[in-house]
Coordinates of C-alpha atoms in Angstrom, one line a residue:
Chain A
M227 CA 0.1 -0.2 0.0
D228 CA 2.7 2.4 0.7
T229 CA 3.8 2.7 -3.0
T230 CA 5.7 6.2 -2.9
P231 CA 9.1 6.3 -1.0
E232 CA 8.8 9.9 -0.2
P233 CA 8.0 9.7 3.4
M234 CA 4.9 11.8 4.6
V235 CA 5.9 11.1 8.3
R236 CA 9.4 10.4 9.8
V237 CA 9.7 10.1 13.4
Q238 CA 13.4 9.6 14.8
H239 CA 14.3 8.8 18.2
V240 CA 11.3 10.6 19.6
S241 CA 10.6 10.4 23.4
H242 CA 8.1 12.4 25.5
N243 CA 7.5 12.5 29.3
F244 CA 4.8 14.3 31.3
G245 CA 6.9 14.5 34.7
A246 CA 8.2 11.6 35.5
H247 CA 6.4 9.3 33.2
W248 CA 7.3 8.3 30.0
A249 CA 4.7 8.2 27.3
L250 CA 6.6 7.7 24.5
R251 CA 10.6 6.2 24.4
N252 CA 12.7 6.3 21.5
V253 CA 10.1 5.5 18.9
T254 CA 11.4 5.6 15.3
F255 CA 9.5 5.0 11.9
S256 CA 8.5 6.4 8.9
L257 CA 5.1 6.5 6.5
G258 CA 5.3 7.1 2.9
K259 CA 2.6 9.7 1.3
G260 CA -0.2 7.4 0.7
G261 CA 0.2 5.0 3.7
F262 CA -2.2 4.3 6.1
L263 CA -0.8 3.1 9.6
F264 CA -2.4 1.4 12.3
L265 CA -1.1 2.4 15.6
C266 CA -2.1 -0.3 18.0
G267 CA -1.3 -1.4 21.7
P268 CA -3.2 -1.1 25.0
S269 CA -4.3 2.0 26.7
G270 CA -1.5 4.4 27.8
A271 CA 0.7 2.9 25.5
G272 CA 1.5 6.7 24.1
K273 CA -1.1 6.1 20.9
T274 CA -2.6 9.4 21.7
T275 CA 0.7 10.9 22.8
L276 CA 2.2 10.1 19.5
L277 CA -0.9 11.8 17.5
R278 CA -0.8 14.7 19.7
L279 CA 2.8 15.2 18.5
L280 CA 2.4 14.5 14.6
H281 CA -0.3 17.4 14.9
G282 CA 1.7 19.8 17.1
A283 CA -0.6 19.6 20.2
L284 CA 2.5 18.8 22.0
P285 CA 6.0 20.3 21.7
L286 CA 8.8 18.2 20.4
G287 CA 11.0 18.0 23.3
R288 CA 13.5 14.9 22.3
G289 CA 14.3 13.5 19.0
A290 CA 12.9 14.7 15.6
A291 CA 10.1 14.4 13.5
E292 CA 8.9 15.8 10.2
V293 CA 5.5 15.5 9.2
A294 CA 3.9 17.1 5.9
G295 CA 7.0 18.7 5.4
F296 CA 7.0 20.5 8.8
Q297 CA 10.0 20.0 11.0
L298 CA 8.1 19.6 14.5
K299 CA 11.6 20.3 16.3
G300 CA 11.3 23.7 17.5
L301 CA 8.0 24.6 15.4
S302 CA 7.0 27.8 16.3
G303 CA 3.4 28.6 17.7
A304 CA 2.9 30.6 14.5
R305 CA 3.4 27.8 12.3
V306 CA 1.3 25.5 14.0
P307 CA -1.8 26.8 12.2
L308 CA 0.0 26.2 9.0
L309 CA 0.8 22.2 9.9
R310 CA -2.5 21.5 10.9
R311 CA -3.9 23.2 7.4
Q312 CA -2.2 20.0 6.2
V313 CA -3.0 17.2 8.8
S314 CA -6.4 16.6 10.2
V315 CA -7.6 14.7 13.2
V316 CA -10.1 12.6 14.3
F317 CA -10.9 12.0 17.8
Q318 CA -12.8 9.2 19.8
D319 CA -14.8 12.2 21.6
F320 CA -15.6 13.7 18.1
R321 CA -14.7 17.3 19.3
I322 CA -17.5 19.1 17.2
L323 CA -19.6 22.1 18.2
P324 CA -22.5 20.5 19.6
G325 CA -24.8 23.8 19.7
R326 CA -24.1 24.3 15.6
S327 CA -25.3 22.6 12.9
V328 CA -23.7 19.5 10.8
A329 CA -23.0 21.9 7.6
D330 CA -21.4 24.8 10.0
N331 CA -18.9 22.2 11.6
V332 CA -17.5 20.6 8.3
A333 CA -17.4 24.1 7.0
L334 CA -15.3 25.3 9.9
P335 CA -11.4 24.2 8.4
L336 CA -12.6 25.6 5.2
E337 CA -13.6 29.2 6.6
V338 CA -10.5 29.4 8.4
R339 CA -8.9 28.9 4.9
A340 CA -10.9 31.7 3.6
V341 CA -12.3 29.4 1.1
P342 CA -14.9 31.3 -1.1
R343 CA -18.2 30.6 0.2
A344 CA -19.8 29.1 -2.8
T345 CA -16.9 26.8 -3.0
V346 CA -17.4 26.0 0.7
R347 CA -21.2 25.0 0.4
K348 CA -20.2 23.0 -2.8
R349 CA -17.5 21.0 -0.6
V350 CA -19.7 20.7 2.3
N351 CA -22.5 19.4 0.1
A352 CA -20.2 16.8 -1.4
V353 CA -18.5 15.5 1.9
L354 CA -22.1 15.1 3.3
R355 CA -23.3 13.5 0.6
S356 CA -20.3 10.9 0.2
L357 CA -21.0 9.9 4.5
G358 CA -24.7 10.0 4.2
L359 CA -25.4 13.1 6.3
D360 CA -26.8 15.0 3.2
D361 CA -30.2 15.0 5.2
K362 CA -29.1 16.2 8.4
A363 CA -26.6 19.6 7.1
L364 CA -29.2 21.7 9.1
C365 CA -29.6 19.6 12.3
P366 CA -27.8 21.0 15.2
C367 CA -25.0 18.5 16.0
S368 CA -26.6 17.7 19.6
W369 CA -29.6 16.0 17.8
L370 CA -27.2 13.3 16.6
S371 CA -26.1 9.6 17.3
G372 CA -22.9 9.2 18.4
G373 CA -22.3 7.5 14.9
E374 CA -23.6 10.6 13.1
Q375 CA -21.6 12.9 15.3
Q376 CA -18.4 10.7 14.2
R377 CA -19.3 11.0 10.6
V378 CA -19.6 14.7 10.9
A379 CA -15.8 15.1 12.6
I380 CA -14.4 12.8 10.0
A381 CA -16.5 15.0 7.5
R382 CA -14.8 18.1 9.0
A383 CA -11.6 16.1 8.7
I384 CA -11.3 15.1 5.2
V385 CA -13.4 18.1 3.7
V386 CA -10.0 20.3 3.4
N387 CA -8.1 17.1 1.4
P388 CA -5.5 16.7 4.0
Q389 CA -2.2 15.5 3.2
L390 CA -2.0 13.3 6.2
L391 CA -5.1 12.1 8.7
L392 CA -4.4 11.2 12.1
A393 CA -7.7 9.5 13.8
D394 CA -7.5 8.8 17.7
E395 CA -9.4 5.5 18.5
P396 CA -12.3 6.9 16.0
T397 CA -14.4 3.7 16.4
G398 CA -14.1 3.8 20.3
N399 CA -17.7 4.8 20.7
L400 CA -19.0 2.8 18.0
D401 CA -20.9 0.0 17.5
R402 CA -19.1 -3.0 15.3
A403 CA -21.3 -2.6 12.3
L404 CA -20.8 1.6 12.3
A405 CA -17.0 1.0 13.4
L406 CA -16.4 -1.4 9.7
H407 CA -18.5 1.4 8.0
L408 CA -16.1 4.4 9.1
M409 CA -13.4 2.1 8.1
E410 CA -14.7 1.6 4.5
I411 CA -15.0 5.2 4.5
F412 CA -11.5 5.6 5.6
K413 CA -10.2 3.2 2.9
Q414 CA -12.0 5.1 0.4
F415 CA -10.2 8.2 1.4
N416 CA -6.9 6.5 1.8
T417 CA -7.1 5.1 -2.1
F418 CA -7.7 8.5 -3.0
G419 CA -4.5 9.5 -1.8
T420 CA -4.7 11.0 1.7
T421 CA -2.1 9.3 4.3
I422 CA -3.8 7.7 7.4
I423 CA -2.5 7.0 10.9
L424 CA -5.1 5.3 13.1
A425 CA -4.6 4.8 16.6
T426 CA -6.8 1.5 17.7
H427 CA -6.6 -1.4 19.8
N428 CA -9.6 -3.1 17.9
R429 CA -8.6 -6.1 16.3
D430 CA -11.3 -5.7 13.7
V431 CA -11.3 -2.5 12.7
M432 CA -7.8 -3.3 11.9
A433 CA -8.4 -6.6 9.8
A434 CA -10.7 -4.0 8.0
V435 CA -7.6 -2.8 5.8
P436 CA -5.6 -5.6 5.2
G437 CA -2.6 -3.8 3.3
A438 CA -2.1 -1.4 6.1
R439 CA 0.8 -1.4 8.2
H440 CA 0.7 -1.9 11.8
L441 CA 3.0 -0.5 14.3
E442 CA 2.4 -1.6 18.2
L443 CA 3.4 0.4 21.5
T444 CA 4.2 -0.9 24.4
D445 CA 4.8 1.2 27.4
G446 CA 5.9 4.1 25.2
R447 CA 8.0 1.9 22.9
V448 CA 7.7 0.3 19.6
T449 CA 7.5 -3.3 20.5
A450 CA 6.5 -4.8 16.7
A451 CA 5.9 -3.6 13.5
S452 CA 4.4 -5.4 10.7
W453 CA 7.3 -4.1 8.2
R454 CA 10.9 -3.9 8.1
D455 CA 13.0 -0.8 6.6
A456 CA 15.9 1.8 7.8
D457 CA 13.4 4.3 9.4
L458 CA 12.1 1.4 11.9
E459 CA 13.4 0.5 15.1
V460 CA 11.5 -2.2 17.1
A461 CA 14.1 -2.8 19.8
P462 CA 12.9 -0.6 22.9
A463 CA 15.4 1.9 24.3
E464 CA 15.6 4.0 27.3
P465 CA 16.5 7.8 26.9
E466 CA 20.1 8.0 27.6
D467 CA 20.4 11.2 30.0
G468 CA 17.4 10.8 32.1
P469 CA 13.7 12.6 31.5
A470 CA 14.1 15.5 29.2
R471 CA 12.4 18.6 31.2
P472 CA 8.8 19.0 30.1
K473 CA 8.3 22.1 28.3
P474 CA 5.9 24.8 30.2
G475 CA 2.4 25.1 28.9
G476 CA 2.5 21.3 26.8
R477 CA -0.7 22.1 25.1
R478 CA -1.0 24.1 21.6
Chain B
M182 CA -8.7 40.8 3.5
I183 CA -11.0 43.7 4.5
A184 CA -13.9 41.7 3.6
R185 CA -12.4 38.9 5.8
M186 CA -11.5 41.0 8.6
A187 CA -14.7 42.8 8.6
R188 CA -16.6 39.2 8.6
L189 CA -14.5 38.5 11.7
L190 CA -15.7 41.6 13.6
L191 CA -19.1 41.3 12.5
R192 CA -18.6 37.5 13.9
G193 CA -17.4 39.0 17.4
V194 CA -20.5 40.7 18.1
A195 CA -22.8 37.7 16.4
D196 CA -21.4 35.4 18.8
L197 CA -22.6 37.3 21.8
G198 CA -26.0 36.0 20.7
R199 CA -25.0 32.4 21.0
N200 CA -25.5 32.0 24.9
P201 CA -27.9 34.7 25.7
L202 CA -28.6 34.0 29.1
A203 CA -24.3 33.8 30.1
Q204 CA -24.0 37.0 28.0
A205 CA -26.8 39.0 29.9
L206 CA -25.3 38.0 33.3
T207 CA -21.8 39.0 32.4
L208 CA -23.7 42.4 30.7
C209 CA -25.3 42.7 34.3
A210 CA -21.9 42.3 36.2
V211 CA -20.2 44.6 34.3
T212 CA -22.8 47.5 34.1
L213 CA -23.1 47.2 38.0
T214 CA -19.8 47.6 38.4
A215 CA -19.1 50.0 36.3
F216 CA -22.3 52.0 37.9
L217 CA -21.0 51.8 41.3
A218 CA -17.3 52.9 39.9
G219 CA -19.2 55.8 38.0
L220 CA -21.5 56.6 41.0
F221 CA -18.5 57.1 43.2
L222 CA -16.3 59.4 40.8
L223 CA -19.9 61.1 40.5
L224 CA -19.9 62.0 44.0
L225 CA -16.3 62.6 44.4
V226 CA -16.4 65.1 41.4
N227 CA -19.0 67.2 43.0
L228 CA -17.7 66.9 46.3
N229 CA -14.4 68.3 44.6
Q230 CA -16.4 71.3 43.1
A231 CA -17.8 72.4 45.8
L232 CA -15.2 72.3 48.0
L233 CA -13.0 73.6 45.5
S234 CA -15.7 76.9 44.7
A235 CA -16.1 77.4 48.1
G236 CA -12.4 77.3 49.1
G237 CA -11.8 79.7 46.1
D238 CA -13.9 82.4 46.8
F239 CA -12.0 85.3 48.4
V240 CA -12.8 88.7 49.9
F241 CA -10.5 91.5 49.7
Q242 CA -11.2 94.3 51.4
V243 CA -8.9 97.2 50.4
Y244 CA -8.6 100.4 52.1
W245 CA -7.3 104.0 50.5
A246 CA -5.4 106.5 52.5
P247 CA -8.0 109.2 53.8
G248 CA -8.0 112.1 51.3
T249 CA -7.8 110.0 48.2
P250 CA -9.4 112.6 45.7
E251 CA -13.3 110.7 45.0
D252 CA -12.3 111.0 40.9
A253 CA -9.2 109.1 41.3
L254 CA -11.4 106.6 43.6
R255 CA -13.9 106.3 41.4
D256 CA -11.4 105.4 38.4
Q257 CA -10.0 102.6 40.5
W258 CA -13.1 101.0 41.8
A259 CA -14.2 100.8 38.2
R260 CA -11.1 99.1 37.4
L261 CA -11.7 96.4 40.0
D262 CA -14.1 94.7 37.7
A263 CA -11.2 93.6 35.4
L264 CA -9.3 91.8 37.9
P265 CA -9.4 88.3 37.1
G266 CA -11.7 86.0 38.9
F267 CA -14.2 89.2 39.4
Q268 CA -17.3 88.4 41.2
A269 CA -18.9 91.5 42.9
K270 CA -17.8 94.5 44.7
T271 CA -19.4 96.9 47.4
T272 CA -17.3 100.4 47.5
Y273 CA -17.6 103.0 50.1
T274 CA -16.8 106.7 50.5
P275 CA -15.9 107.6 53.8
A276 CA -19.6 109.4 54.2
Q277 CA -20.6 106.1 52.7
A278 CA -18.9 104.1 55.5
L279 CA -19.7 106.3 58.5
D280 CA -23.5 105.8 57.7
E281 CA -22.9 101.9 57.5
L282 CA -20.9 102.0 60.7
G283 CA -24.1 103.9 62.1
L284 CA -26.4 101.4 60.8
A285 CA -24.4 98.4 62.1
L286 CA -23.7 100.2 66.0
G287 CA -27.7 100.5 65.8
G288 CA -28.4 102.3 69.7
E289 CA -24.5 103.0 70.1
A290 CA -24.6 105.3 66.8
K291 CA -24.2 108.5 69.3
A292 CA -20.7 107.1 70.4
I293 CA -19.7 108.1 66.5
G294 CA -21.8 111.1 66.4
G295 CA -18.7 113.7 66.3
L296 CA -16.9 111.7 63.8
T297 CA -16.8 113.2 60.6
G298 CA -16.7 111.4 57.1
G299 CA -13.0 112.0 56.9
A300 CA -12.3 109.6 59.9
L301 CA -12.9 106.5 57.8
P302 CA -10.8 105.6 54.7
P303 CA -12.7 104.9 51.4
T304 CA -13.3 101.4 51.2
A305 CA -14.0 98.4 48.4
V306 CA -15.0 95.1 49.2
V307 CA -14.1 92.9 46.1
S308 CA -15.3 89.5 45.9
L309 CA -13.1 86.8 43.8
R310 CA -13.1 83.3 42.3
A311 CA -9.8 81.6 42.1
P312 CA -9.2 79.7 39.0
E313 CA -8.3 75.8 40.0
A314 CA -4.8 76.5 39.8
D315 CA -2.9 77.4 43.3
P316 CA -5.0 79.6 45.2
A317 CA -2.1 81.0 46.9
V318 CA -0.5 82.3 43.8
F319 CA -3.9 83.7 42.6
V320 CA -4.1 85.4 46.0
Q321 CA -0.5 86.6 45.6
Q322 CA -1.2 88.0 42.6
T323 CA -4.4 89.9 43.2
L324 CA -2.6 91.7 46.1
S325 CA 0.0 92.6 43.9
A326 CA -2.5 94.0 41.4
L327 CA -4.6 95.7 44.2
Q328 CA -1.3 97.2 45.9
G329 CA -0.5 98.5 42.6
L330 CA -3.6 101.1 42.5
P331 CA -2.5 104.2 43.7
G332 CA -3.5 105.4 47.2
V333 CA -4.2 102.0 48.3
A334 CA -2.7 101.8 51.9
D335 CA -4.0 98.7 53.2
I336 CA -5.7 94.7 52.4
H337 CA -7.2 92.7 54.1
Y338 CA -8.2 88.9 53.4
S339 CA -8.8 85.7 55.1
A340 CA -5.3 83.7 55.2
L341 CA -6.9 80.9 56.7
Q342 CA -9.1 80.5 53.7
V343 CA -6.1 80.3 51.3
D344 CA -4.7 77.6 53.6
L345 CA -8.0 75.6 53.3
A346 CA -8.3 75.7 49.3
R347 CA -4.8 74.6 49.5
S348 CA -5.1 71.7 51.7
W349 CA -8.0 70.7 49.9
Q350 CA -6.2 70.9 46.3
R351 CA -3.4 69.1 47.8
F352 CA -5.2 66.2 49.4
A353 CA -7.5 66.2 46.0
R354 CA -4.1 65.6 44.0
T355 CA -2.4 63.2 46.4
V356 CA -5.1 61.0 47.6
L357 CA -8.6 61.8 46.1
W358 CA -7.5 61.1 42.5
P359 CA -5.0 58.0 42.6
L360 CA -8.0 56.5 44.6
I361 CA -10.2 57.1 41.6
G362 CA -7.4 55.5 39.8
L363 CA -7.1 52.7 42.0
L364 CA -10.8 52.3 42.1
G365 CA -11.0 52.3 38.1
F366 CA -8.4 49.6 38.2
T367 CA -10.4 47.7 40.6
A368 CA -13.3 47.7 38.1
A369 CA -11.3 47.2 34.9
L370 CA -10.3 43.9 37.3
V371 CA -13.7 43.1 38.1
V372 CA -15.1 43.9 34.3
G373 CA -12.0 41.9 33.1
N374 CA -12.5 39.0 35.3
T375 CA -16.1 38.4 34.5
V376 CA -15.1 38.6 30.6
R377 CA -12.6 36.0 31.0
L378 CA -15.1 33.8 33.0
S379 CA -17.7 33.9 30.3
L380 CA -15.1 32.8 27.5
A381 CA -14.3 29.7 29.7
G382 CA -17.5 28.7 28.2
R383 CA -16.2 29.1 24.8
R384 CA -12.9 27.1 25.3
D385 CA -14.0 24.1 23.4
E386 CA -14.7 26.3 20.6
V387 CA -11.3 27.6 20.9
D388 CA -9.6 24.3 20.7
I389 CA -11.6 23.1 18.1
L390 CA -10.9 26.4 15.7
R391 CA -7.0 25.4 16.5
L392 CA -7.7 22.0 15.9
V393 CA -8.7 23.0 12.0
G394 CA -5.8 25.3 11.8
A395 CA -7.2 28.6 12.6
G396 CA -4.8 31.1 13.0
R397 CA -4.2 33.3 15.9
W398 CA -5.9 36.3 14.6
Y399 CA -9.2 34.5 13.3
I400 CA -9.4 33.2 16.8
Q401 CA -8.5 36.3 19.1
L402 CA -10.3 39.0 16.7
P403 CA -13.9 37.9 17.1
L404 CA -13.2 37.4 20.9
L405 CA -11.5 40.6 21.0
V406 CA -14.2 42.5 19.4
G407 CA -17.0 40.4 21.7
G408 CA -15.2 41.7 25.1
A409 CA -14.9 45.3 23.8
V410 CA -18.5 45.0 22.7
Q411 CA -19.6 43.3 26.3
G412 CA -17.4 46.3 28.4
L413 CA -18.6 49.1 25.9
A414 CA -22.1 48.2 26.2
G415 CA -21.8 47.8 30.1
G416 CA -20.2 51.3 30.5
A417 CA -22.8 52.7 28.0
L418 CA -25.8 51.3 30.1
A419 CA -23.8 52.1 33.3
L420 CA -24.1 55.6 32.0
G421 CA -27.5 55.7 31.9
L422 CA -28.1 54.4 35.2
L423 CA -25.9 57.1 36.3
A424 CA -27.9 59.6 34.7
L425 CA -31.0 58.1 36.3
A426 CA -28.9 58.6 40.0
H427 CA -27.8 62.0 38.9
L428 CA -31.7 63.3 38.6
A429 CA -32.2 62.0 42.1
L430 CA -29.0 63.2 43.8
A431 CA -29.3 66.6 41.9
D432 CA -32.9 67.4 43.2
L433 CA -31.7 66.1 46.5
A434 CA -28.6 68.4 47.1
A435 CA -30.7 71.5 45.5
T436 CA -32.8 71.3 48.7
P437 CA -31.9 73.1 51.7
P438 CA -29.5 73.1 53.5
L439 CA -27.1 71.9 50.8
N440 CA -28.5 74.0 48.0
M441 CA -25.7 72.6 46.1
T442 CA -25.8 72.5 42.0
F443 CA -25.0 68.5 41.5
A444 CA -23.4 68.4 38.0
F445 CA -23.3 65.2 36.0
L446 CA -20.1 63.8 34.9
P447 CA -17.7 66.1 32.4
L448 CA -17.8 64.3 28.8
G449 CA -14.5 63.4 29.4
H450 CA -14.9 61.2 32.7
C451 CA -17.9 59.7 30.7
L452 CA -15.6 58.4 27.7
A453 CA -13.0 57.5 30.3
L454 CA -15.6 55.0 31.9
A455 CA -17.3 53.4 29.1
G456 CA -13.6 53.2 27.0
G457 CA -12.0 52.1 30.0
M458 CA -14.8 49.0 30.3
A459 CA -14.2 48.5 26.7
L460 CA -10.6 48.3 27.0
A461 CA -10.7 46.0 30.0
G462 CA -13.3 43.8 28.1
A463 CA -10.9 43.6 25.1
L464 CA -7.8 42.6 27.1
A465 CA -9.6 40.3 29.1
S466 CA -10.6 38.6 26.4
L467 CA -6.7 38.2 25.0
V468 CA -5.7 37.0 28.7
A469 CA -8.3 34.1 28.6
L470 CA -7.1 33.2 25.4
R471 CA -3.4 32.8 26.4
E472 CA -4.2 30.9 29.5

């Protein structure tokens, strides 16, 4: 599935701690453009921390990482929005604005990019249609079921044709049938060229994308991977010179 | 670019309607804080005005040497009208002075029966109002002007009054106006904190905007405008309430024994009150976003 050698994500020896707790330890891997990667592992393995680092929600302290052409090490606050215009994120808890309509929520990233209104309308309608939400466009999101709200979050993520889509347990709150349906949607967008990294510990979900890569994290370390290349280190390693000092204001 | 900016500004105003109850409560808090600050300012301004005007009224008794020709006297008395801060004057020729003295003595008037008009000096009692500058300087300048008049032998005025006026001015300068500044700062803090708390309810929205790649100004500008509008609206409503309070207080002050003129806040103070509230609201929005 990873057909192009040019990496969309390159992570090298990345470690991250919250106080005395190490959430990531010496993680190294890369993923080419158009790739599909499952981050798997138990709760607390570091999947969410890795995803947060990749979209600039946490500052990168130790190691190096490049995402969609952005070097995350020392990435200034002013450049974080630029990174996020290339990288869309879907969360387990949806993170949509419940008081606003479905169409308003999906249009949000386009408005932020100053896309003309006519284009916004056209693209929002197209995405909602593709996700079966076109009849709910004007409904406030608070009226929708969990599955529908998750589809709104996905619609918001893909409406801008991101280079990279990060999804953190996007099927965690959904039943099996709905989860598999969403995986079909992810697969479809992956075939259109969007690189996807999806964190999950659901084996059914992983089985739904047979050609995808798998990277297993345990206690912050890469403990298994479904492929081998020069940019991948599976051997767990401790950071060499003790815990890195956490930076103030860890959120962005 | 301009259209985008205008859209963001309008969004800041439109967003105020998203949570009407919370916004109304915030507006009430801002209005009442501004009203209390304004009321205190209104009372102080009027008190200051009353004390300064009472302390700034001076009466000079000017005595000319006996025998000064009456033509020269009348000419000089006419020139008294041109003194700075001139309010009123009463003049007495020696004969008039004697008549006045006789009237004042009443039953004892026979005691001065043998006196002639020439025994008393020609006199002028001049009422002057000092401008708001240092009253001592005003008194000195007036004294010099009066002493420069030909034939003036003696001048009396109340030195205690000068000290009182001076003391009030010093008190106002060193205590009162800093106190008003402190009050304004406190009001701004209360208003700022209220606006900041009202923005805490929109944290999710801000997080989501950040998540989808919104830049700093895209997020900040509408919130800043919203905070400023809330502050300005609160300040304007407070001025309305102050106008009502002023009507009641002015009636009260006009009745005896006060007989005071109770003025409304000067335009500059009104603008400072409304502008200060708007500024506090806008700054609070910025602080809330940085937290």
